[in-house]
């Protein structure tokens, strides 16, 4: 966990910002608490026009990544931004970085000067998870080949679901998922501490295969930037892009960057930090890294910093942990909305838990 808490684990976007915006229904008066991770969700949430976003992470490297992205959005035009970040090809990212550096705080400038290779390679594809996805996409491409193109070119959802069933959802795919569902693989191959909290492999295998089946019937994979990363390993300007990188949205986000504050903190700290109060919480899948005891401690921190009626959006990945009996009465889950958003969430691998909070 110590290594995981100081390296770049996430650098792209593995969640669907449209889901967050639909779940949180932000207003111009809202103060939002958002877990930083790759910085994608804080930037996406600016499209909801909130008054303020406070992004927190216990990993200083992830917060530095958000500072870097904010500086790049400020300093670069739209074309240069896609080159610098790694979506468009470029041989001069280090030159572009010189234009970004003046917008960085001094400590952040030094942090990134020590990581020139990461900048030169394109920050978008440089995280621990992005390397895993790239490796997985390479292996899938070797085995499935042309069927990936068929999947992404399906004319209808019915055709896409049929291609998935005929050419992907088979014994080989389920066997690969079974390996990915084992704790040792997550902890010792990926280096992902959340592996300690995985359910038994059979349950994880059933969950993941079911989520991909659901996705194949509910939206086109070609319209999902995360599906593109999973199956093709990289994004280009011609593929699906997350909200904050879509051409129509970049100028809007650029105008609102000063609404983001960044702090090193965890959810459980919120009751003792003067960061709130908050009207909305974008919580990602924090339960993936929690025992039941720690999970409830995080919720106590959230409730301590929440205004009455605050909205929340939580993602459930592999560890389907639920609030304990002491916490549950203060969390009003909107099950119909969560179910609807789960079906259409273009990040494929999550269930959505959302609703409102009633702090004690």
CSV table of C-alpha atoms in Angstrom, one decimal:
chain,number,residue,atom,x,y,z
A,1,UNK,CA,0.0,0.0,0.0
A,2,UNK,CA,2.9,2.4,0.7
A,3,UNK,CA,4.1,2.2,-2.9
A,4,UNK,CA,0.6,2.5,-4.2
A,5,UNK,CA,0.1,5.7,-2.2
A,6,UNK,CA,3.0,7.6,-3.7
A,7,UNK,CA,3.1,6.6,-7.4
A,8,UNK,CA,0.9,7.5,-10.4
A,9,UNK,CA,-1.7,4.7,-10.4
A,10,UNK,CA,-4.3,6.4,-12.6
A,11,UNK,CA,-3.6,8.9,-15.4
A,12,UNK,CA,-6.5,8.6,-17.9
A,13,UNK,CA,-10.2,8.3,-17.2
A,14,UNK,CA,-11.8,5.0,-16.1
A,15,UNK,CA,-15.2,6.5,-15.2
A,16,UNK,CA,-18.1,8.1,-17.0
A,17,UNK,CA,-18.5,11.8,-16.2
A,18,UNK,CA,-22.0,11.9,-17.6
A,19,UNK,CA,-23.1,9.5,-14.9
A,20,UNK,CA,-21.6,11.6,-12.1
A,21,UNK,CA,-23.3,14.7,-13.5
A,22,UNK,CA,-26.7,12.9,-13.7
A,23,UNK,CA,-26.4,11.5,-10.2
A,24,UNK,CA,-25.3,14.7,-8.5
A,25,UNK,CA,-27.5,17.2,-10.4
A,26,UNK,CA,-25.1,20.0,-9.6
A,27,UNK,CA,-26.2,23.7,-9.2
A,28,UNK,CA,-24.2,26.9,-9.4
A,29,UNK,CA,-24.4,27.1,-5.6
A,30,UNK,CA,-22.9,23.7,-4.9
A,31,UNK,CA,-19.6,22.9,-3.2
A,32,UNK,CA,-18.5,19.4,-4.3
A,33,UNK,CA,-16.1,17.0,-2.7
A,34,UNK,CA,-14.4,14.8,-5.3
A,35,UNK,CA,-11.7,12.1,-4.9
A,36,UNK,CA,-8.8,13.2,-7.2
A,37,UNK,CA,-7.5,10.0,-8.7
A,38,UNK,CA,-6.5,10.8,-12.3
A,39,UNK,CA,-8.1,14.3,-12.1
A,40,UNK,CA,-10.6,13.3,-14.8
A,41,UNK,CA,-13.7,13.5,-12.5
A,42,UNK,CA,-12.9,16.9,-11.0
A,43,UNK,CA,-12.5,18.3,-14.5
A,44,UNK,CA,-15.7,16.6,-15.8
A,45,UNK,CA,-17.6,17.9,-12.8
A,46,UNK,CA,-16.8,21.5,-13.8
A,47,UNK,CA,-19.3,21.0,-16.6
A,48,UNK,CA,-22.1,20.9,-14.0
A,49,UNK,CA,-21.2,24.5,-13.2
A,50,UNK,CA,-20.7,24.1,-9.4
A,51,UNK,CA,-19.4,27.0,-7.3
A,52,UNK,CA,-16.5,25.1,-6.1
A,53,UNK,CA,-14.8,21.6,-6.2
A,54,UNK,CA,-12.5,20.3,-3.5
A,55,UNK,CA,-10.4,17.4,-4.8
A,56,UNK,CA,-8.8,15.2,-2.2
A,57,UNK,CA,-6.5,12.2,-2.3
A,58,UNK,CA,-4.2,10.5,0.1
A,59,UNK,CA,-1.7,10.0,-2.8
A,60,UNK,CA,0.4,13.2,-3.4
A,61,UNK,CA,1.3,12.0,-6.9
A,62,UNK,CA,-2.4,12.0,-8.0
A,63,UNK,CA,-2.9,15.5,-6.6
A,64,UNK,CA,0.2,16.6,-8.5
A,65,UNK,CA,-1.3,15.1,-11.7
A,66,UNK,CA,-4.4,17.2,-11.3
A,67,UNK,CA,-2.3,20.3,-10.7
A,68,UNK,CA,-0.4,19.4,-13.9
A,69,UNK,CA,-3.6,18.9,-15.9
A,70,UNK,CA,-5.1,22.2,-14.7
A,71,UNK,CA,-1.9,24.0,-15.7
A,72,UNK,CA,-2.0,22.3,-19.2
A,73,UNK,CA,-5.6,23.3,-19.8
A,74,UNK,CA,-4.6,26.9,-18.8
A,75,UNK,CA,-1.5,27.1,-21.0
A,76,UNK,CA,-2.2,25.1,-24.1
A,77,UNK,CA,-4.7,25.5,-27.0
A,78,UNK,CA,-7.0,22.6,-27.8
A,79,UNK,CA,-4.7,21.0,-30.4
A,80,UNK,CA,-1.6,21.3,-28.3
A,81,UNK,CA,-3.4,19.9,-25.3
A,82,UNK,CA,-4.3,16.7,-27.1
A,83,UNK,CA,-0.7,16.3,-28.2
A,84,UNK,CA,0.8,17.1,-24.8
A,85,UNK,CA,-1.5,14.7,-22.9
A,86,UNK,CA,-0.9,11.8,-25.2
A,87,UNK,CA,-4.1,11.5,-27.2
A,88,UNK,CA,-2.6,12.9,-30.4
A,89,UNK,CA,0.9,11.9,-31.6
A,90,UNK,CA,3.7,14.3,-30.9
A,91,UNK,CA,7.5,14.4,-30.8
A,92,UNK,CA,7.7,17.7,-28.9
A,93,UNK,CA,5.8,17.1,-25.6
A,94,UNK,CA,8.8,18.4,-23.6
A,95,UNK,CA,8.6,21.7,-25.6
A,96,UNK,CA,4.9,21.9,-24.8
A,97,UNK,CA,5.7,21.2,-21.1
A,98,UNK,CA,7.9,24.3,-21.1
A,99,UNK,CA,4.7,26.3,-21.8
A,100,UNK,CA,2.9,24.4,-19.0
A,101,UNK,CA,5.5,24.9,-16.3
A,102,UNK,CA,4.9,28.6,-15.6
A,103,UNK,CA,1.3,27.8,-14.6
A,104,UNK,CA,2.5,25.2,-12.0
A,105,UNK,CA,3.4,26.0,-8.3
A,106,UNK,CA,7.2,25.7,-7.7
A,107,UNK,CA,7.0,22.4,-5.9
A,108,UNK,CA,4.8,20.9,-8.7
A,109,UNK,CA,7.2,22.2,-11.3
A,110,UNK,CA,10.1,20.3,-9.6
A,111,UNK,CA,8.0,17.2,-9.2
A,112,UNK,CA,7.4,17.0,-13.0
A,113,UNK,CA,10.9,18.0,-13.9
A,114,UNK,CA,12.0,14.8,-12.3
A,115,UNK,CA,9.6,12.9,-14.6
A,116,UNK,CA,10.5,14.0,-18.0
A,117,UNK,CA,10.1,10.6,-19.5
A,118,UNK,CA,6.5,10.4,-18.3
A,119,UNK,CA,5.7,13.8,-19.9
A,120,UNK,CA,7.5,12.8,-23.2
A,121,UNK,CA,5.6,9.6,-23.4
A,122,UNK,CA,2.2,11.3,-22.9
A,123,UNK,CA,0.8,11.5,-19.4
A,124,UNK,CA,-2.6,9.9,-20.5
A,125,UNK,CA,-1.2,6.4,-20.9
A,126,UNK,CA,1.5,6.5,-18.2
A,127,UNK,CA,-0.3,5.2,-15.0
A,128,UNK,CA,0.0,1.8,-13.4
A,129,UNK,CA,-3.6,0.9,-14.5
A,130,UNK,CA,-3.0,2.3,-18.0
A,131,UNK,CA,0.0,0.0,-18.4
A,132,UNK,CA,-2.2,-3.0,-17.3
A,133,UNK,CA,-4.9,-2.0,-19.7
A,134,UNK,CA,-2.4,-1.7,-22.5
A,135,UNK,CA,-1.0,-5.1,-21.8
A,136,UNK,CA,-4.5,-6.6,-21.6
A,137,UNK,CA,-5.5,-4.9,-24.9
A,138,UNK,CA,-2.4,-6.4,-26.6
A,139,UNK,CA,-3.3,-9.9,-25.4
A,140,UNK,CA,-7.0,-9.5,-26.4
A,141,UNK,CA,-5.9,-8.3,-29.8
A,142,UNK,CA,-3.7,-11.3,-30.4
A,143,UNK,CA,-6.6,-13.7,-29.5
A,144,UNK,CA,-9.6,-11.8,-30.8
A,145,UNK,CA,-8.1,-9.8,-33.7
A,146,UNK,CA,-10.7,-8.7,-36.2
A,147,UNK,CA,-13.6,-9.4,-33.8
A,148,UNK,CA,-12.6,-6.3,-31.8
A,149,UNK,CA,-13.1,-4.2,-35.0
A,150,UNK,CA,-16.5,-6.0,-35.6
A,151,UNK,CA,-17.5,-5.2,-32.0
A,152,UNK,CA,-16.7,-1.5,-32.4
A,153,UNK,CA,-18.4,-1.3,-35.8
A,154,UNK,CA,-21.6,-3.1,-34.8
A,155,UNK,CA,-24.6,-1.4,-36.6
A,156,UNK,CA,-27.0,-2.0,-33.7
A,157,UNK,CA,-26.9,-2.9,-30.0
A,158,UNK,CA,-28.5,-6.2,-30.9
A,159,UNK,CA,-25.6,-7.0,-33.3
A,160,UNK,CA,-23.1,-5.8,-30.7
A,161,UNK,CA,-24.5,-8.1,-28.0
A,162,UNK,CA,-24.5,-11.0,-30.5
A,163,UNK,CA,-20.8,-10.4,-31.4
A,164,UNK,CA,-20.0,-10.2,-27.7
A,165,UNK,CA,-21.8,-13.5,-27.0
A,166,UNK,CA,-20.3,-15.3,-30.1
A,167,UNK,CA,-16.7,-14.1,-30.0
A,168,UNK,CA,-15.9,-12.9,-26.5
A,169,UNK,CA,-18.1,-14.3,-23.8
A,170,UNK,CA,-16.7,-17.8,-24.0
A,171,UNK,CA,-14.6,-20.2,-21.9
A,172,UNK,CA,-11.3,-18.4,-22.8
A,173,UNK,CA,-12.7,-15.0,-21.7
A,174,UNK,CA,-14.1,-16.4,-18.5
A,175,UNK,CA,-10.8,-18.1,-17.7
A,176,UNK,CA,-8.9,-14.9,-18.2
A,177,UNK,CA,-11.4,-13.1,-15.9
A,178,UNK,CA,-11.0,-15.9,-13.4
A,179,UNK,CA,-7.3,-15.2,-13.2
A,180,UNK,CA,-7.9,-11.5,-12.9
A,181,UNK,CA,-10.3,-12.2,-10.1
A,182,UNK,CA,-7.7,-13.7,-7.8
A,183,UNK,CA,-6.3,-11.8,-5.0
A,184,UNK,CA,-2.6,-12.8,-5.7
A,185,UNK,CA,-2.9,-11.4,-9.2
A,186,UNK,CA,-4.2,-8.0,-8.1
A,187,UNK,CA,-1.7,-7.7,-5.2
A,188,UNK,CA,1.4,-9.2,-6.6
A,189,UNK,CA,1.1,-8.7,-10.4
A,190,UNK,CA,-0.8,-5.5,-10.7
A,191,UNK,CA,0.4,-4.2,-7.4
A,192,UNK,CA,-3.2,-3.1,-6.4
A,193,UNK,CA,-3.8,-3.2,-2.7
A,194,UNK,CA,-7.6,-3.4,-3.3
A,195,UNK,CA,-7.0,-7.1,-4.1
A,196,UNK,CA,-6.9,-7.8,-0.4
A,197,UNK,CA,-10.7,-7.1,-0.3
A,198,UNK,CA,-11.8,-9.1,-3.3
A,199,UNK,CA,-14.6,-11.6,-2.9
A,200,UNK,CA,-14.0,-15.2,-3.8
A,201,UNK,CA,-12.8,-15.7,-7.4
A,202,UNK,CA,-16.1,-17.3,-8.5
A,203,UNK,CA,-18.1,-14.4,-7.3
A,204,UNK,CA,-15.8,-11.8,-8.9
A,205,UNK,CA,-15.8,-13.8,-12.2
A,206,UNK,CA,-19.6,-13.9,-12.3
A,207,UNK,CA,-19.8,-10.2,-11.5
A,208,UNK,CA,-17.3,-9.0,-14.2
A,209,UNK,CA,-18.6,-11.3,-16.9
A,210,UNK,CA,-22.2,-10.1,-16.1
A,211,UNK,CA,-21.1,-6.4,-16.3
A,212,UNK,CA,-19.7,-6.8,-19.7
A,213,UNK,CA,-22.8,-8.7,-20.9
A,214,UNK,CA,-24.9,-5.8,-19.6
A,215,UNK,CA,-22.8,-3.2,-21.2
A,216,UNK,CA,-22.9,-5.0,-24.6
A,217,UNK,CA,-26.7,-4.7,-24.7
A,218,UNK,CA,-27.0,-1.1,-23.4
A,219,UNK,CA,-24.6,1.2,-25.2
A,220,UNK,CA,-22.1,1.0,-28.1
A,221,UNK,CA,-18.6,0.2,-27.0
A,222,UNK,CA,-17.2,2.6,-29.6
A,223,UNK,CA,-18.9,5.4,-27.7
A,224,UNK,CA,-17.0,4.5,-24.5
A,225,UNK,CA,-13.5,5.9,-24.0
A,226,UNK,CA,-12.9,3.3,-21.3
A,227,UNK,CA,-14.0,0.4,-23.5
A,228,UNK,CA,-11.6,1.8,-26.1
A,229,UNK,CA,-8.8,1.6,-23.5
A,230,UNK,CA,-9.7,-1.9,-22.5
A,231,UNK,CA,-9.9,-3.3,-26.0
A,232,UNK,CA,-7.5,-1.1,-28.0
A,233,UNK,CA,-5.1,0.1,-25.3
A,234,UNK,CA,-5.1,3.8,-26.3
A,235,UNK,CA,-7.2,6.7,-27.3
A,236,UNK,CA,-6.9,9.0,-30.4
A,237,UNK,CA,-8.6,12.2,-31.3
A,238,UNK,CA,-11.0,10.1,-33.5
A,239,UNK,CA,-12.1,7.7,-30.7
A,240,UNK,CA,-14.5,8.3,-27.9
A,241,UNK,CA,-13.1,10.8,-25.4
A,242,UNK,CA,-14.1,11.6,-21.8
A,243,UNK,CA,-16.1,14.7,-21.3
A,244,UNK,CA,-13.3,17.0,-20.3
A,245,UNK,CA,-11.4,16.2,-23.6
A,246,UNK,CA,-14.3,16.6,-26.0
A,247,UNK,CA,-13.7,19.7,-28.2
A,248,UNK,CA,-16.9,21.5,-27.2
A,249,UNK,CA,-16.2,21.1,-23.5
A,250,UNK,CA,-12.5,22.1,-23.3
A,251,UNK,CA,-13.1,25.9,-23.5
A,252,UNK,CA,-15.8,25.6,-20.8
A,253,UNK,CA,-13.5,23.7,-18.4
A,254,UNK,CA,-10.7,26.2,-19.1
A,255,UNK,CA,-12.9,29.0,-17.9
A,256,UNK,CA,-13.8,27.3,-14.7
A,257,UNK,CA,-10.4,25.8,-13.6
A,258,UNK,CA,-10.0,28.3,-10.7
A,259,UNK,CA,-13.0,26.7,-9.0
A,260,UNK,CA,-10.9,23.6,-8.1
A,261,UNK,CA,-9.1,23.4,-4.8
A,262,UNK,CA,-6.8,20.4,-4.0
A,263,UNK,CA,-5.9,18.9,-0.6
A,264,UNK,CA,-4.1,15.9,0.7
A,265,UNK,CA,-6.7,14.2,2.8
A,266,UNK,CA,-8.8,11.0,3.1
A,267,UNK,CA,-12.6,10.6,3.4
A,268,UNK,CA,-12.2,9.6,7.1
A,269,UNK,CA,-10.4,12.9,7.8
A,270,UNK,CA,-13.2,15.1,6.6
A,271,UNK,CA,-14.7,15.4,10.1
A,272,UNK,CA,-11.5,17.0,11.4
A,273,UNK,CA,-10.5,19.1,8.4
A,274,UNK,CA,-12.1,22.5,7.6
A,275,UNK,CA,-12.7,21.7,3.9
A,276,UNK,CA,-16.5,21.6,3.8
A,277,UNK,CA,-19.4,21.7,4.2
A,278,UNK,CA,-20.3,20.0,1.0
A,279,UNK,CA,-23.5,19.8,-1.1
A,280,UNK,CA,-22.4,16.9,-3.2
A,281,UNK,CA,-19.8,14.0,-3.1
A,282,UNK,CA,-18.2,12.2,-6.0
A,283,UNK,CA,-16.8,9.2,-4.2
A,284,UNK,CA,-15.6,6.9,-7.0
A,285,UNK,CA,-15.0,3.3,-5.8
A,286,UNK,CA,-13.3,4.0,-2.5
A,287,UNK,CA,-14.9,0.8,-1.1
A,288,UNK,CA,-12.5,-1.2,-3.2
A,289,UNK,CA,-9.7,-0.3,-0.8
A,290,UNK,CA,-11.6,-0.8,2.5
A,291,UNK,CA,-12.4,-3.3,5.1
A,292,UNK,CA,-15.9,-2.9,6.5
A,293,UNK,CA,-14.5,-1.0,9.5
A,294,UNK,CA,-12.6,1.5,7.4
A,295,UNK,CA,-15.5,1.8,4.9
A,296,UNK,CA,-17.8,3.0,7.8
A,297,UNK,CA,-15.1,5.3,9.1
A,298,UNK,CA,-15.0,7.0,5.6
A,299,UNK,CA,-18.7,7.4,5.6
A,300,UNK,CA,-18.6,9.0,9.1
A,301,UNK,CA,-16.1,11.5,7.6
A,302,UNK,CA,-18.4,12.2,4.7
A,303,UNK,CA,-21.5,12.6,6.9
A,304,UNK,CA,-19.6,15.0,9.2
A,305,UNK,CA,-18.8,17.2,6.3
A,306,UNK,CA,-22.2,17.0,4.5
A,307,UNK,CA,-25.0,19.5,4.4
A,308,UNK,CA,-28.4,18.0,5.0
A,309,UNK,CA,-29.7,16.6,1.7
A,310,UNK,CA,-26.3,16.5,0.1
A,311,UNK,CA,-26.1,14.2,-3.0
A,312,UNK,CA,-23.6,11.5,-3.4
A,313,UNK,CA,-22.4,9.2,-6.2
A,314,UNK,CA,-20.4,6.1,-5.3
A,315,UNK,CA,-19.1,3.4,-7.7
A,316,UNK,CA,-19.1,-0.3,-6.8
A,317,UNK,CA,-16.4,-2.3,-8.5
A,318,UNK,CA,-15.2,-5.6,-7.2
A,319,UNK,CA,-15.8,-5.2,-3.5
A,320,UNK,CA,-19.6,-4.8,-3.0
A,321,UNK,CA,-19.2,-3.5,0.6
A,322,UNK,CA,-22.3,-1.8,2.1
A,323,UNK,CA,-22.7,0.7,5.0
A,324,UNK,CA,-23.0,-0.8,8.4
A,325,UNK,CA,-26.1,-0.6,10.6
A,326,UNK,CA,-24.9,2.5,12.4
A,327,UNK,CA,-24.2,4.4,9.2
A,328,UNK,CA,-27.0,3.1,6.9
A,329,UNK,CA,-29.9,5.2,8.3
A,330,UNK,CA,-28.1,8.4,7.3
A,331,UNK,CA,-27.6,7.3,3.7
A,332,UNK,CA,-30.7,7.4,1.6
A,333,UNK,CA,-30.0,5.3,-1.6
A,334,UNK,CA,-32.0,6.1,-4.7
A,335,UNK,CA,-32.2,2.6,-6.1
A,336,UNK,CA,-34.1,3.3,-9.3
A,337,UNK,CA,-31.7,6.1,-10.3
A,338,UNK,CA,-28.7,4.0,-9.4
A,339,UNK,CA,-30.0,1.0,-11.4
A,340,UNK,CA,-30.7,3.2,-14.5
A,341,UNK,CA,-27.3,4.8,-14.3
A,342,UNK,CA,-25.6,1.5,-13.9
A,343,UNK,CA,-27.1,0.2,-17.1
A,344,UNK,CA,-25.9,3.2,-19.1
A,345,UNK,CA,-22.6,4.0,-17.4
A,346,UNK,CA,-20.0,3.8,-20.2
A,347,UNK,CA,-17.2,2.8,-17.8
A,348,UNK,CA,-18.7,-0.7,-18.0
A,349,UNK,CA,-17.3,-2.2,-14.8
A,350,UNK,CA,-19.3,-0.4,-12.1
A,351,UNK,CA,-22.6,-0.4,-10.4
A,352,UNK,CA,-23.7,3.0,-9.3
A,353,UNK,CA,-24.9,3.8,-5.8
A,354,UNK,CA,-26.3,7.3,-5.4
A,355,UNK,CA,-28.8,9.2,-3.3
A,356,UNK,CA,-28.9,11.8,-0.5
A,357,UNK,CA,-27.3,12.2,2.9
A,358,UNK,CA,-29.0,12.9,6.2
A,359,UNK,CA,-26.2,13.7,8.7
A,360,UNK,CA,-27.0,12.8,12.3
